[in-house]
Structures are given as structure tokens and as C-alpha cells.
Coordinates of C-alpha atoms in Angstrom, one line a residue:
C135 CA 23.9 -100.3 -26.9
F136 CA 25.5 -96.9 -27.6
E137 CA 22.2 -95.4 -28.8
K138 CA 20.5 -96.7 -25.6
F139 CA 23.1 -95.1 -23.4
H140 CA 22.8 -91.8 -25.4
G141 CA 19.0 -91.7 -24.8
I142 CA 19.3 -92.2 -21.1
A143 CA 22.0 -89.5 -20.8
G144 CA 19.8 -87.1 -22.8
L145 CA 16.9 -87.8 -20.5
K146 CA 18.9 -87.1 -17.4
S147 CA 20.2 -83.9 -18.9
M148 CA 16.7 -82.8 -19.8
I149 CA 15.4 -83.5 -16.3
M150 CA 18.3 -81.5 -14.8
N151 CA 17.6 -78.5 -17.1
L152 CA 13.9 -78.7 -16.1
K153 CA 14.7 -78.6 -12.4
K154 CA 16.9 -75.6 -13.0
L155 CA 14.1 -73.9 -14.9
I156 CA 11.6 -74.6 -12.1
L157 CA 14.0 -73.3 -9.4
S158 CA 14.7 -70.2 -11.5
V159 CA 11.0 -69.5 -11.8
L160 CA 10.4 -69.9 -8.1
L161 CA 13.3 -67.7 -7.2
S162 CA 12.1 -65.0 -9.7
G163 CA 8.6 -65.1 -8.2
A164 CA 10.0 -64.8 -4.7
A165 CA 12.1 -61.9 -5.7
L166 CA 9.2 -60.2 -7.5
M167 CA 7.0 -60.7 -4.5
S168 CA 9.7 -59.2 -2.2
C169 CA 10.2 -56.3 -4.5
T170 CA 6.5 -55.6 -4.8
Q171 CA 6.0 -55.7 -1.0
E172 CA 9.0 -53.4 -0.5
E173 CA 7.7 -50.9 -3.1
H174 CA 4.3 -51.0 -1.5
L175 CA 5.7 -50.1 1.9
E176 CA 7.6 -47.1 0.4
V177 CA 4.7 -45.7 -1.6
E178 CA 3.0 -42.7 0.0
F179 CA -0.5 -41.9 -1.1
P180 CA -1.2 -38.2 -1.8
A181 CA -3.5 -36.1 0.3
K182 CA -7.0 -35.2 -0.8
A183 CA -7.9 -31.6 -1.4
L184 CA -6.6 -29.4 1.4
E185 CA -8.1 -26.0 2.1
F186 CA -6.1 -23.1 3.3
G187 CA -8.1 -20.0 4.3
I188 CA -6.5 -16.7 3.2
G189 CA -6.8 -13.3 4.7
Y190 CA -4.8 -10.2 5.9
E191 CA -4.1 -8.1 8.9
N192 CA -4.3 -4.4 9.3
Y193 CA -1.2 -2.2 9.3
D194 CA 1.4 -2.7 11.9
T195 CA 2.3 0.8 13.0
D196 CA 1.6 4.4 12.4
I197 CA 4.8 6.5 11.8
L198 CA 4.9 10.3 11.7
A199 CA 6.9 12.1 9.1
D200 CA 9.1 15.0 10.2
G201 CA 7.1 18.0 9.0
N202 CA 5.9 21.3 10.5
A203 CA 4.6 21.5 14.1
G204 CA 1.2 20.0 14.8
V205 CA 1.7 16.7 12.9
Q206 CA -1.2 14.4 13.7
A207 CA -1.3 10.6 13.5
L208 CA -4.2 8.6 12.3
D209 CA -6.3 6.9 15.0
A210 CA -4.1 4.4 16.9
R211 CA -4.9 0.8 16.0
S212 CA -5.2 -1.7 18.8
G213 CA -4.9 -5.4 18.4
K214 CA -5.0 -7.3 15.1
S215 CA -7.9 -7.8 12.8
F216 CA -8.3 -10.5 10.2
T217 CA -10.0 -9.7 6.9
P218 CA -10.8 -12.6 4.5
A219 CA -9.0 -12.1 1.2
D220 CA -10.9 -10.0 -1.4
Y221 CA -8.2 -10.0 -4.0
D222 CA -8.5 -9.5 -7.8
M223 CA -5.5 -11.8 -8.4
V224 CA -3.7 -14.5 -6.5
E225 CA -0.4 -16.3 -7.2
F226 CA 0.9 -19.1 -4.9
A227 CA 3.7 -21.6 -4.7
V228 CA 4.5 -24.6 -2.5
M229 CA 8.2 -24.9 -1.5
G230 CA 10.0 -27.9 0.0
V231 CA 12.3 -27.8 3.0
D232 CA 15.2 -27.3 0.6
G233 CA 13.7 -24.1 -0.6
V234 CA 12.9 -25.5 -4.1
R235 CA 9.4 -25.3 -5.5
N236 CA 7.3 -28.4 -5.4
R237 CA 5.2 -28.8 -8.6
E238 CA 3.8 -32.3 -8.0
F239 CA 0.3 -31.1 -7.0
K240 CA -2.8 -29.4 -8.3
G241 CA -4.3 -26.3 -6.8
Y242 CA -6.3 -23.2 -7.3
Y243 CA -7.6 -20.1 -5.5
D244 CA -11.4 -20.0 -4.7
S245 CA -12.4 -16.3 -4.5
G246 CA -15.8 -17.3 -3.2
T247 CA -14.4 -18.9 0.0
S248 CA -11.2 -16.8 0.1
S249 CA -9.2 -20.0 0.2
I250 CA -6.5 -22.0 -1.7
L251 CA -7.3 -25.7 -2.4
I252 CA -4.4 -28.0 -3.0
E253 CA -4.5 -31.7 -4.0
G254 CA -1.7 -34.2 -4.4
L255 CA 0.9 -33.3 -1.7
R256 CA 2.5 -36.2 0.1
E257 CA 3.8 -36.5 3.7
G258 CA 6.4 -33.9 4.5
S259 CA 7.2 -30.3 5.5
Y260 CA 6.4 -27.5 3.1
R261 CA 6.0 -23.7 2.9
L262 CA 3.1 -22.0 1.2
L263 CA 3.9 -18.7 -0.5
V264 CA 1.0 -16.4 -1.4
L265 CA 1.0 -13.2 -3.4
G266 CA -2.4 -11.4 -3.3
I267 CA -3.2 -8.3 -5.4
K268 CA -5.9 -5.7 -5.1
G269 CA -6.2 -3.9 -8.4
D270 CA -4.6 -4.4 -11.8
P271 CA -0.8 -5.1 -11.7
A272 CA -0.5 -4.1 -15.3
A273 CA -1.3 -0.5 -14.3
D274 CA 2.0 -0.5 -12.4
G275 CA 3.9 -2.3 -15.2
A276 CA 4.4 -5.1 -12.7
S277 CA 6.0 -8.4 -13.7
I278 CA 5.2 -11.7 -11.8
A279 CA 7.9 -14.4 -12.4
D280 CA 7.5 -18.2 -12.3
I281 CA 9.7 -18.8 -9.3
D282 CA 11.7 -22.0 -8.6
T283 CA 13.6 -21.1 -5.4
M284 CA 13.1 -18.8 -2.4
S285 CA 15.8 -16.4 -3.7
D286 CA 14.1 -15.8 -7.1
V287 CA 12.6 -12.4 -7.7
W288 CA 8.8 -12.9 -7.7
L289 CA 7.4 -9.4 -8.1
S290 CA 9.1 -6.5 -9.9
F291 CA 8.4 -3.0 -11.2
P292 CA 10.1 -0.6 -13.7
S293 CA 12.9 1.4 -12.0
D294 CA 11.7 4.5 -13.8
I295 CA 8.2 4.4 -12.4
G296 CA 7.2 8.0 -11.9
R297 CA 4.4 7.6 -9.3
P298 CA 3.2 5.5 -6.4
L299 CA 1.7 2.1 -7.1
A300 CA -1.9 1.9 -8.4
S301 CA -2.5 -1.5 -6.8
E302 CA -2.0 -3.0 -3.4
Y303 CA 0.1 -6.1 -2.9
F304 CA 0.0 -8.7 -0.1
Y305 CA 2.5 -11.4 0.8
S306 CA 2.8 -14.4 3.2
S307 CA 5.2 -17.3 3.8
T308 CA 3.5 -20.0 5.9
P309 CA 5.1 -23.3 7.0
F310 CA 2.9 -26.4 7.2
E311 CA 3.2 -30.2 7.3
I312 CA 1.3 -33.0 5.7
V313 CA 0.9 -35.7 8.3
R314 CA -0.8 -39.1 8.3
K315 CA -3.7 -39.7 10.7
S316 CA -5.8 -42.7 11.4
A317 CA -9.5 -42.5 10.5
S318 CA -12.5 -44.9 10.6
G319 CA -12.0 -45.6 6.9
G320 CA -8.3 -45.9 7.0
D321 CA -5.3 -43.6 7.1
I322 CA -5.7 -40.1 5.8
L323 CA -3.3 -37.2 5.1
V324 CA -4.1 -33.8 6.6
A325 CA -2.4 -30.4 6.7
D326 CA -1.0 -29.4 10.1
I327 CA -1.0 -25.6 10.1
E328 CA -1.8 -23.0 12.8
G329 CA -4.9 -21.1 11.8
P330 CA -5.6 -19.5 8.4
V331 CA -2.9 -18.1 6.2
T332 CA -2.5 -14.5 7.5
Q333 CA -1.0 -12.1 5.0
K334 CA 0.6 -8.7 5.4
R335 CA 0.9 -6.0 2.9
A336 CA 4.1 -6.2 0.8
V337 CA 3.8 -2.4 0.4
G338 CA 4.0 0.5 2.7
R339 CA 1.4 3.3 2.7
I340 CA 1.8 7.0 2.9
D341 CA -1.2 9.2 3.9
F342 CA -1.2 13.0 3.7
S343 CA -3.5 15.1 5.9
F344 CA -3.9 18.9 6.1
A345 CA -5.3 20.8 9.0
F346 CA -7.0 24.2 8.3
S347 CA -8.0 26.6 11.0
K348 CA -11.3 27.5 9.2
A349 CA -13.5 25.5 6.9
D350 CA -14.0 28.4 4.5
I351 CA -10.2 28.6 4.0
E352 CA -10.0 24.9 3.2
A353 CA -12.9 25.3 0.7
A354 CA -10.9 28.1 -1.0
V355 CA -8.0 25.9 -1.9
E356 CA -7.3 26.1 -5.6
S357 CA -4.4 23.7 -5.8
N358 CA -2.5 21.4 -3.4
I359 CA 0.6 19.8 -4.9
V360 CA 3.1 17.6 -3.1
T361 CA 6.5 17.1 -4.7
I362 CA 8.9 14.4 -3.4
A363 CA 12.5 14.9 -4.6
K364 CA 14.5 11.8 -5.6
P365 CA 12.1 9.2 -4.1
R366 CA 14.0 6.0 -3.3
F367 CA 11.6 3.1 -3.1
G368 CA 12.1 -0.6 -3.9
T369 CA 11.4 -2.1 -7.3
S370 CA 11.5 -5.9 -6.6
M371 CA 10.4 -8.5 -4.1
S372 CA 11.9 -12.0 -3.9
A373 CA 10.0 -15.2 -3.0
D374 CA 11.4 -15.0 0.5
G375 CA 9.8 -11.5 1.0
S376 CA 13.0 -9.5 0.8
F377 CA 13.2 -6.3 -1.2
S378 CA 15.7 -5.0 -3.7
G379 CA 16.2 -2.4 -6.4
E380 CA 15.6 1.3 -6.3
T381 CA 13.4 3.8 -8.2
A382 CA 15.3 6.2 -10.4
A383 CA 12.8 9.0 -10.9
D384 CA 14.1 12.5 -10.2
S385 CA 10.9 13.5 -8.5
W386 CA 7.2 12.6 -7.9
T387 CA 4.4 15.1 -8.3
L388 CA 1.2 14.2 -6.4
D389 CA -2.0 16.1 -6.7
M390 CA -3.8 16.1 -3.4
S391 CA -7.1 16.9 -5.0
E392 CA -7.0 13.4 -6.7
A393 CA -5.8 11.2 -3.8
R394 CA -4.1 11.5 -0.4
T395 CA -3.3 7.8 0.1
F396 CA -0.4 6.2 -1.7
H397 CA 1.3 2.8 -1.8
V398 CA 5.0 2.2 -2.3
L399 CA 7.3 -0.8 -2.3
P400 CA 9.7 -0.7 0.6
S401 CA 13.4 0.2 0.0
P402 CA 16.0 -2.4 1.1
D403 CA 17.7 0.4 3.0
A404 CA 16.2 2.9 5.5
E405 CA 15.9 5.7 2.9
T406 CA 14.5 9.2 3.4
A407 CA 13.3 11.8 0.9
E408 CA 12.6 15.5 1.2
G409 CA 9.3 16.8 0.1
T410 CA 7.3 20.0 -0.3
A411 CA 3.6 20.7 -0.2
E412 CA 2.5 23.8 -2.0
I413 CA -1.0 25.1 -1.3
V414 CA -2.6 27.9 -3.2
T415 CA -5.8 29.5 -1.9
G416 CA -8.1 32.3 -3.1
T417 CA -9.3 35.1 -0.9
Y418 CA -12.4 37.2 -0.8
S419 CA -10.4 40.2 -2.3
G420 CA -9.5 38.2 -5.4
S421 CA -5.9 37.7 -4.5
K422 CA -4.0 34.4 -4.2
V423 CA -2.1 33.1 -1.2
R424 CA 0.7 30.6 -1.9
R425 CA 2.4 28.7 0.9
S426 CA 4.9 25.9 0.9
Y427 CA 5.5 23.3 3.7
D428 CA 8.6 21.1 3.8
F429 CA 8.8 17.7 5.3
V430 CA 11.2 14.7 5.4
L431 CA 9.6 11.4 4.4
K432 CA 10.9 8.1 5.8
T433 CA 10.5 5.2 3.5
P434 CA 7.8 3.0 5.1
G435 CA 8.4 -0.7 5.5
A436 CA 6.1 -3.4 4.4
N437 CA 2.7 -3.2 6.1
I438 CA 3.7 0.1 7.7
L439 CA 1.5 3.2 7.5
Q440 CA 3.1 6.6 7.6
N441 CA 1.1 9.8 8.0
V442 CA 2.4 13.2 6.8
G443 CA 0.4 15.9 8.6
I444 CA 0.6 19.6 7.6
D445 CA -0.8 22.5 9.7
V446 CA -1.8 25.0 7.1
V447 CA -1.1 28.7 8.0
H448 CA -3.2 31.4 6.2
P449 CA -3.3 35.2 6.6
D450 CA -7.1 35.0 7.2
D451 CA -6.8 32.5 10.1
E452 CA -7.6 35.3 12.6
S453 CA -10.0 37.2 10.4
G454 CA -13.6 37.5 11.2
T455 CA -14.5 37.6 7.5
L456 CA -16.1 34.5 6.1
Y457 CA -15.2 33.8 2.5
V458 CA -18.2 32.0 1.0
T459 CA -17.1 30.1 -2.1
E460 CA -19.5 28.0 -4.1
K461 CA -17.7 24.9 -2.7
F462 CA -18.0 26.1 0.9
Y463 CA -21.7 27.0 0.4
G464 CA -22.4 23.6 -1.2
A465 CA -20.8 21.7 1.6
G466 CA -23.2 23.3 4.0
G467 CA -26.2 21.7 2.4
H468 CA -28.2 25.0 2.3
G469 CA -31.4 25.2 0.4
K470 CA -31.9 27.5 -2.6
I471 CA -34.6 30.1 -3.2
L472 CA -37.8 28.5 -4.6
Q473 CA -36.2 25.0 -4.2
D474 CA -37.3 24.3 -0.7
S475 CA -40.8 24.3 0.9
E476 CA -41.2 28.1 1.0
P477 CA -43.9 29.5 -1.3
Y478 CA -42.8 32.0 -3.9
E479 CA -44.9 34.7 -2.2
T480 CA -42.2 34.9 0.5
Y481 CA -40.0 36.7 -2.0
T482 CA -42.6 38.9 -3.7

């Protein structure tokens, strides 16, 4: 009788345990389904490859340096032009609204289309930072850092650099959004941005021009050297486009026979520097004429062009004598005896 009662109790116990197990499985399945549905609603699919066209504008302003009388500006520029990027090197980064770099995407610069292609970004607001370079940054001793925040230094140069930059550097910081839009095949993510990414130069430009009263005097120039005392230009640019640092060279010596256009990184402060242009010319009597011209150079800002114009004064300005140097004669494109269409009988 006891054994029979024990068997019935065991059976009941087993049935109860089985019910609990079934209920537990059903509840787990419901919870799993709920969790799966919830996660599915929160997941955002990444955008397909997005294309950002890259280009740059012309210089903002022409500024004249304080030099001698008769300083002339370059031709005034009207409106803005857009030139597709023709860079030798491009660095770019995508920053979040918190100013921290987003690395959860793939991207590259396509020089053939002057565009940056980015794949993998999700819905949200971003900022595209682009650093374009014409030339070889190694020639300037430039360092390009792997930035993480907007305040990080991105581009830097040695403080003891003793000359203007050999390359030209461009910068842009462009906000954009990735938004979801309905399409025939389903929702898609697209970039909401106003036009192409338009860059400006991160450097300023200084041009030197010299006005001579007579072409033969200009052709007689034997040396034209510009010296800038204690030039104070910037040495670093942060990811947000701000400048810092200061060059420490005592002076820069620039040979105008080699180049008359120079690029410099803007100074964080409105600096000025004194300069001198020394021009040596020969004369028909065999003597030398040495003249110096002082000027005050204002540090140009980013994308600002500054022209230093010098009116050259020479003792032979009012002379009726023409000093024909080999350079002057060659510039006239004159023919030489027996090297043109005249027969040799003309000279016999």
C-alpha cells in the first residue's frame, strides 16, 4: 500500500516539474522574441558609399605691404571660383558632434574624380575634415599627426625652418548629416550636405613685384635679394583650423631670381616683420649701382595674398642711353647675322 502511494506521489511530482519546465521554455522564448524584436528596432544599417567632391577657392583678399611709394596690387579678384582638387596628398577625418573622431567607416580619396568616398557611416551629424597638399610635405619637414579630437595638432613644421614653405596646404571643416530616406527598394541613408567640400588655403601667400622705368635697366640686374628680419610665422595647425607656434629663425634670405611667390603658415597673432630688398645693377660704363628698399611685411592670414611692390629707382632712369646686355637683346627676339633669311652676300 505504501509503495503504491509513493508511486502516485512521484508521478504527480514529475507532472508538476514537467509543467514548470514547459512554462519556463515558453517564457524564455517570449523573452527572446521580445529581445530580438527590440534589438532589430534599434539597429541602424550603415550607408553605402557616399561621395564628397573636393575643391578649393581662390584667395580671399589682396593686401599691400607698407613699402616705398608706387606699391601696386595684383589684379583685383571678383567673385569666387571653384577648382577641383589636384592634390598630391590628401588626409581626412570624420568627427562626431562631440568633437571626437569617428573611425567606424572605410574611406579613401579618389584623385581621378577629386572626391572622397566614405562607406559605413550611420545616421547622425558629423564633420568632415580635409587636409590637401600640393607638393611634398617632407620638403618642409612637415609632420601630419593621427588626430583624435578637434583640438589635436594636425599639421606641424620645425620652429627653426629658415625659409618659406615649399608646398601648398589646404584645409576645410564641413558639417554634414547622414539621414534616412525612402526609396523604391526600401529605406536608404544619404549624406545631407550643401554642395561640394570647398577648401581654402591653410597658408598665406606673399608675392614680390618690382617696377623698373626701363626694360634695359631691369635686364641689367645682377642680383636681387630680399631679407626678412626675425620672421614670425606659425608652425602648427590644429584639427579645428587654428594656428599656433612661431618660427625662431633670425632672418630669411630670399633670392628673387629664383622665385617671387612664397607660402607661409599664418601666425596666431597679427605679426609684422621688417624687410629689405637690395638690388644690384650693372651700367654701360662698367660700374655697379646698389640700391636698398625697406618695407614692413604684415603676416598674411590663411588664404590671404599679400603683394610687396617695389618701385626701383636708378641713376639712368632719365638717360637716353640704352644699355644693351645679352639678356636684354635676347628678350627682344632679334635675329642674328646669317641665321635669318638674308643671304650672306648682304654682308660681303
